[in-house]
């Protein structure tokens, strides 16, 4: 099943195999929808957007569920279900993250405050004990779900708004992946919060990304008129190798810097043999 939200506030459910629409379209959002998320067991869908309210849907019928979750004072940019599906986290342009009880629709504790600008990226750790948020203040913050308190200092390294964060399912969530609006991808050790290698510069302006379940590839949607989705390997060695193959020569230092960032320059590309 695929669920989509539109700028007109419409929620639509499709059969992902055939593309056929499953239920009549629902238009209960007052304003445009920016984010749609399935619960881990696939039974519910959460949607939110410009109106600031969060709505839940029954995936089996396509009907809205009550109550509506209200509390954010600005656009809702991110949603994430906990692994057990009992808690929903939301992030907003009001600079806060909120936790909600899915069964009752009631907020859990006070808003999580600390970001100084919009909050977009949002992800639960595999054990459900931590929420990570990515902000337009170019930082990522770790939050203790039980207490609602921040864990350690914010992570820094991005030079643009952080739109996407995800725990890599291929290694049990030991790696955290983040993507900013300039298309820069960073990988972090989730336990030590240290970067795993240099940033990867895709050069794709974006507000959306998705990590493949095997953790080897990330898709990045271009925020421009091309309407393209770009697939990138998370192996930096492959980036250099592919660039050399395309150029069929050693890269200049300027080309290397553009592609590889701060990775030490290597004049090791070998031209292809005709």
CSV table of C-alpha atoms in Angstrom, one decimal:
chain,number,residue,atom,x,y,z
A,1,UNK,CA,0.0,0.0,0.0
A,2,UNK,CA,1.1,3.6,-0.7
A,3,UNK,CA,-0.4,6.6,1.0
A,4,UNK,CA,0.1,10.2,-0.4
A,5,UNK,CA,-0.7,13.7,0.7
A,6,UNK,CA,-1.2,16.7,-1.6
A,7,UNK,CA,-0.8,20.4,-1.4
A,8,UNK,CA,-4.6,20.6,-1.5
A,9,UNK,CA,-4.9,18.6,1.7
A,10,UNK,CA,-6.0,15.4,0.1
A,11,UNK,CA,-5.0,11.9,1.4
A,12,UNK,CA,-5.1,9.1,-1.2
A,13,UNK,CA,-4.4,5.4,-0.7
A,14,UNK,CA,-3.1,3.2,-3.6
A,15,UNK,CA,-2.3,-0.4,-4.2
A,16,UNK,CA,1.5,-0.2,-4.5
A,17,UNK,CA,1.7,-3.2,-6.9
A,18,UNK,CA,-0.9,-2.1,-9.4
A,19,UNK,CA,-1.2,1.7,-8.8
A,20,UNK,CA,-4.9,1.4,-8.4
A,21,UNK,CA,-6.6,3.8,-6.0
A,22,UNK,CA,-8.0,1.9,-3.1
A,23,UNK,CA,-10.5,4.2,-1.4
A,24,UNK,CA,-12.3,7.5,-2.1
A,25,UNK,CA,-9.9,10.4,-1.6
A,26,UNK,CA,-10.2,12.1,1.8
A,27,UNK,CA,-9.9,15.9,2.1
A,28,UNK,CA,-10.1,16.7,5.9
A,29,UNK,CA,-6.9,18.7,6.3
A,30,UNK,CA,-7.5,22.4,6.3
A,31,UNK,CA,-4.3,23.0,4.4
A,32,UNK,CA,-1.6,21.2,2.4
A,33,UNK,CA,-0.1,17.9,3.6
A,34,UNK,CA,3.7,17.8,3.9
A,35,UNK,CA,4.3,14.5,5.5
A,36,UNK,CA,2.7,11.0,5.6
A,37,UNK,CA,3.9,8.0,7.6
A,38,UNK,CA,2.8,4.4,8.1
A,39,UNK,CA,2.8,2.8,11.6
A,40,UNK,CA,5.3,-0.1,11.9
A,41,UNK,CA,2.5,-2.7,11.6
A,42,UNK,CA,0.9,-0.9,8.7
A,43,UNK,CA,-2.4,-0.5,10.4
A,44,UNK,CA,-2.4,3.2,10.7
A,45,UNK,CA,-1.2,6.3,8.7
A,46,UNK,CA,-0.3,9.7,10.2
A,47,UNK,CA,-0.5,12.8,8.1
A,48,UNK,CA,0.3,16.5,8.8
A,49,UNK,CA,1.3,19.7,7.2
A,50,UNK,CA,0.7,23.4,6.9
A,51,UNK,CA,-2.3,23.4,9.2
A,52,UNK,CA,-0.3,22.2,12.2
A,53,UNK,CA,-2.8,19.4,13.1
A,54,UNK,CA,-1.9,15.7,12.9
A,55,UNK,CA,-4.4,13.2,11.7
A,56,UNK,CA,-4.5,9.4,11.9
A,57,UNK,CA,-6.0,7.1,9.4
A,58,UNK,CA,-7.2,3.5,9.4
A,59,UNK,CA,-5.2,1.8,6.6
A,60,UNK,CA,-7.7,-1.0,6.3
A,61,UNK,CA,-10.6,1.3,5.4
A,62,UNK,CA,-9.0,4.7,4.5
A,63,UNK,CA,-11.1,6.4,7.1
A,64,UNK,CA,-9.9,9.1,9.4
A,65,UNK,CA,-9.5,8.2,13.1
A,66,UNK,CA,-10.1,10.5,16.1
A,67,UNK,CA,-9.1,12.5,17.9
A,68,UNK,CA,-7.1,15.0,15.9
A,69,UNK,CA,-3.7,15.8,17.5
A,70,UNK,CA,-3.3,19.6,17.9
A,71,UNK,CA,-0.7,21.6,19.7
A,72,UNK,CA,1.9,22.8,17.2
A,73,UNK,CA,1.9,26.5,16.5
A,74,UNK,CA,3.2,26.2,12.9
A,75,UNK,CA,3.7,23.8,10.0
A,76,UNK,CA,4.4,20.1,10.9
A,77,UNK,CA,7.4,19.0,8.9
A,78,UNK,CA,8.2,15.6,10.3
A,79,UNK,CA,6.5,12.5,11.7
A,80,UNK,CA,7.9,9.3,13.1
A,81,UNK,CA,6.2,6.3,14.8
A,82,UNK,CA,8.0,4.5,17.6
A,83,UNK,CA,9.0,0.9,16.8
A,84,UNK,CA,6.1,-0.5,18.8
A,85,UNK,CA,3.7,2.0,17.1
A,86,UNK,CA,2.4,3.3,20.5
A,87,UNK,CA,4.0,6.7,20.3
A,88,UNK,CA,4.1,9.3,17.5
A,89,UNK,CA,6.8,12.0,17.3
A,90,UNK,CA,6.2,15.2,15.4
A,91,UNK,CA,8.5,18.1,14.4
A,92,UNK,CA,7.5,21.6,13.4
A,93,UNK,CA,8.4,25.0,12.1
A,94,UNK,CA,7.6,26.2,15.6
A,95,UNK,CA,11.1,24.8,16.6
A,96,UNK,CA,9.7,22.0,18.8
A,97,UNK,CA,9.3,18.3,18.8
A,98,UNK,CA,6.3,16.7,20.4
A,99,UNK,CA,5.4,13.2,21.5
A,100,UNK,CA,1.9,11.8,21.3
A,101,UNK,CA,0.1,8.8,22.6
A,102,UNK,CA,-1.3,7.1,19.5
A,103,UNK,CA,-4.2,5.4,21.3
A,104,UNK,CA,-5.6,8.5,22.9
A,105,UNK,CA,-4.2,11.2,20.7
A,106,UNK,CA,-3.0,13.1,23.8
A,107,UNK,CA,0.4,14.8,24.1
A,108,UNK,CA,3.0,13.1,26.2
A,109,UNK,CA,4.8,15.5,28.5
A,110,UNK,CA,5.9,19.0,27.4
A,111,UNK,CA,7.2,19.9,24.0
A,112,UNK,CA,10.9,19.1,23.4
A,113,UNK,CA,12.6,22.5,23.1
A,114,UNK,CA,16.2,23.3,22.1
A,115,UNK,CA,16.3,23.9,18.4
A,116,UNK,CA,16.5,27.5,17.4
A,117,UNK,CA,14.8,27.1,14.0
A,118,UNK,CA,12.5,24.8,12.1
A,119,UNK,CA,12.7,21.1,12.9
A,120,UNK,CA,12.4,18.7,9.9
A,121,UNK,CA,14.1,15.4,10.2
A,122,UNK,CA,12.9,12.9,12.8
A,123,UNK,CA,13.6,9.3,13.7
A,124,UNK,CA,13.2,6.8,16.6
A,125,UNK,CA,16.1,4.6,17.6
A,126,UNK,CA,15.4,0.9,17.1
A,127,UNK,CA,14.7,0.3,20.8
A,128,UNK,CA,12.3,3.3,20.9
A,129,UNK,CA,14.2,5.0,23.8
A,130,UNK,CA,15.7,7.9,21.8
A,131,UNK,CA,14.3,10.4,19.2
A,132,UNK,CA,16.7,12.2,16.9
A,133,UNK,CA,15.7,15.5,15.3
A,134,UNK,CA,17.3,17.5,12.5
A,135,UNK,CA,16.8,21.2,12.4
A,136,UNK,CA,17.2,24.2,10.2
A,137,UNK,CA,19.7,25.4,12.8
A,138,UNK,CA,22.0,22.9,11.1
A,139,UNK,CA,22.2,20.6,14.2
A,140,UNK,CA,20.8,17.2,15.2
A,141,UNK,CA,19.6,16.7,18.7
A,142,UNK,CA,19.1,13.4,20.7
A,143,UNK,CA,16.1,13.2,23.1
A,144,UNK,CA,15.4,10.7,25.9
A,145,UNK,CA,11.8,9.6,25.2
A,146,UNK,CA,11.1,8.7,28.8
A,147,UNK,CA,12.1,12.0,30.3
A,148,UNK,CA,11.8,14.3,27.3
A,149,UNK,CA,15.2,15.7,28.1
A,150,UNK,CA,18.0,16.3,25.6
A,151,UNK,CA,20.9,13.8,25.6
A,152,UNK,CA,24.4,15.5,25.4
A,153,UNK,CA,25.2,18.4,23.1
A,154,UNK,CA,23.7,18.8,19.6
A,155,UNK,CA,25.5,17.2,16.7
A,156,UNK,CA,27.1,19.7,14.3
A,157,UNK,CA,28.7,19.2,11.0
A,158,UNK,CA,26.1,20.1,8.4
A,159,UNK,CA,26.2,23.5,6.8
A,160,UNK,CA,22.5,23.6,5.8
A,161,UNK,CA,19.1,22.7,7.3
A,162,UNK,CA,18.9,19.0,8.2
A,163,UNK,CA,15.9,17.6,6.5
A,164,UNK,CA,16.4,13.8,7.0
A,165,UNK,CA,17.7,11.5,9.7
A,166,UNK,CA,17.4,7.7,9.8
A,167,UNK,CA,18.9,4.9,11.8
A,168,UNK,CA,20.4,2.3,9.4
A,169,UNK,CA,18.3,-0.9,9.7
A,170,UNK,CA,21.0,-3.0,8.1
A,171,UNK,CA,23.2,-2.8,11.2
A,172,UNK,CA,20.5,-2.6,13.8
A,173,UNK,CA,20.6,1.1,14.1
A,174,UNK,CA,24.3,1.4,15.0
A,175,UNK,CA,24.7,4.0,12.2
A,176,UNK,CA,22.7,7.2,11.9
A,177,UNK,CA,22.4,8.8,8.4
A,178,UNK,CA,21.5,12.5,7.9
A,179,UNK,CA,20.9,14.6,4.8
A,180,UNK,CA,20.8,18.4,4.6
A,181,UNK,CA,19.2,20.8,2.2
A,182,UNK,CA,22.4,21.0,0.1
A,183,UNK,CA,22.3,17.3,-0.4
A,184,UNK,CA,25.2,16.6,1.9
A,185,UNK,CA,25.0,13.1,3.4
A,186,UNK,CA,26.7,12.3,6.7
A,187,UNK,CA,27.0,9.0,8.6
A,188,UNK,CA,27.4,8.9,12.3
A,189,UNK,CA,28.2,6.3,15.0
A,190,UNK,CA,24.9,6.3,16.9
A,191,UNK,CA,26.5,5.3,20.2
A,192,UNK,CA,29.5,7.7,20.2
A,193,UNK,CA,27.9,10.4,18.0
A,194,UNK,CA,31.1,10.7,16.0
A,195,UNK,CA,31.1,11.0,12.2
A,196,UNK,CA,31.9,7.9,10.2
A,197,UNK,CA,34.1,9.4,7.5
A,198,UNK,CA,33.8,12.7,5.8
A,199,UNK,CA,30.6,14.3,4.5
A,200,UNK,CA,29.4,13.1,1.1
A,201,UNK,CA,28.6,16.0,-1.2
A,202,UNK,CA,25.8,15.1,-3.8
A,203,UNK,CA,25.2,18.6,-4.9
A,204,UNK,CA,21.4,18.0,-5.0
A,205,UNK,CA,19.3,20.6,-3.3
A,206,UNK,CA,16.7,18.7,-1.4
A,207,UNK,CA,14.0,18.5,1.2
A,208,UNK,CA,13.5,14.8,1.1
A,209,UNK,CA,15.5,11.6,1.2
A,210,UNK,CA,15.1,7.9,2.0
A,211,UNK,CA,17.6,5.2,3.1
A,212,UNK,CA,17.3,1.8,1.5
A,213,UNK,CA,16.8,-1.1,4.0
A,214,UNK,CA,20.2,-2.6,3.2
A,215,UNK,CA,21.9,0.7,4.1
A,216,UNK,CA,23.9,0.8,0.9
A,217,UNK,CA,22.0,3.4,-1.1
A,218,UNK,CA,20.2,6.6,-0.3
A,219,UNK,CA,17.6,8.3,-2.6
A,220,UNK,CA,17.5,12.0,-2.7
A,221,UNK,CA,14.6,14.0,-4.3
A,222,UNK,CA,15.8,17.1,-6.2
A,223,UNK,CA,14.2,20.3,-5.0
A,224,UNK,CA,14.1,21.9,-8.4
A,225,UNK,CA,12.3,21.8,-11.7
A,226,UNK,CA,13.8,18.5,-12.9
A,227,UNK,CA,11.5,16.3,-10.8
A,228,UNK,CA,14.2,13.7,-10.4
A,229,UNK,CA,15.1,11.3,-7.7
A,230,UNK,CA,18.8,10.6,-7.5
A,231,UNK,CA,20.3,7.3,-6.1
A,232,UNK,CA,23.7,7.5,-4.3
A,233,UNK,CA,26.0,4.9,-3.0
A,234,UNK,CA,27.1,5.4,0.6
A,235,UNK,CA,30.6,4.0,-0.2
A,236,UNK,CA,32.9,7.0,-0.7
A,237,UNK,CA,35.5,4.8,-2.4
A,238,UNK,CA,33.0,4.0,-5.1
A,239,UNK,CA,32.3,7.7,-5.7
A,240,UNK,CA,36.0,8.3,-6.5
A,241,UNK,CA,36.2,5.2,-8.7
A,242,UNK,CA,33.0,6.1,-10.7
A,243,UNK,CA,34.2,9.7,-11.2
A,244,UNK,CA,37.5,8.5,-12.5
A,245,UNK,CA,35.7,6.1,-14.9
A,246,UNK,CA,33.5,8.8,-16.2
A,247,UNK,CA,36.4,11.3,-16.7
A,248,UNK,CA,38.7,8.5,-18.0
A,249,UNK,CA,41.6,10.3,-16.4
A,250,UNK,CA,42.9,11.4,-13.0
A,251,UNK,CA,40.7,14.0,-11.4
A,252,UNK,CA,42.1,17.5,-10.8
A,253,UNK,CA,42.3,18.7,-7.2
A,254,UNK,CA,39.3,21.0,-7.7
A,255,UNK,CA,37.2,18.2,-9.2
A,256,UNK,CA,38.2,15.9,-6.3
A,257,UNK,CA,37.3,18.6,-3.8
A,258,UNK,CA,33.9,19.1,-5.4
A,259,UNK,CA,33.1,15.3,-5.3
A,260,UNK,CA,35.0,14.0,-2.3
A,261,UNK,CA,35.0,17.0,0.1
A,262,UNK,CA,37.7,16.7,2.7
A,263,UNK,CA,38.9,13.2,1.7
A,264,UNK,CA,42.6,13.4,1.0
A,265,UNK,CA,43.4,13.8,-2.7
A,266,UNK,CA,44.6,10.7,-4.5
A,267,UNK,CA,46.0,11.0,-8.0
A,268,UNK,CA,45.4,7.3,-8.6
A,269,UNK,CA,42.8,7.1,-11.4
A,270,UNK,CA,43.9,4.9,-14.3
A,271,UNK,CA,42.5,5.5,-17.8
A,272,UNK,CA,40.4,2.7,-19.3
A,273,UNK,CA,42.2,0.5,-21.7
A,274,UNK,CA,40.6,0.8,-25.2
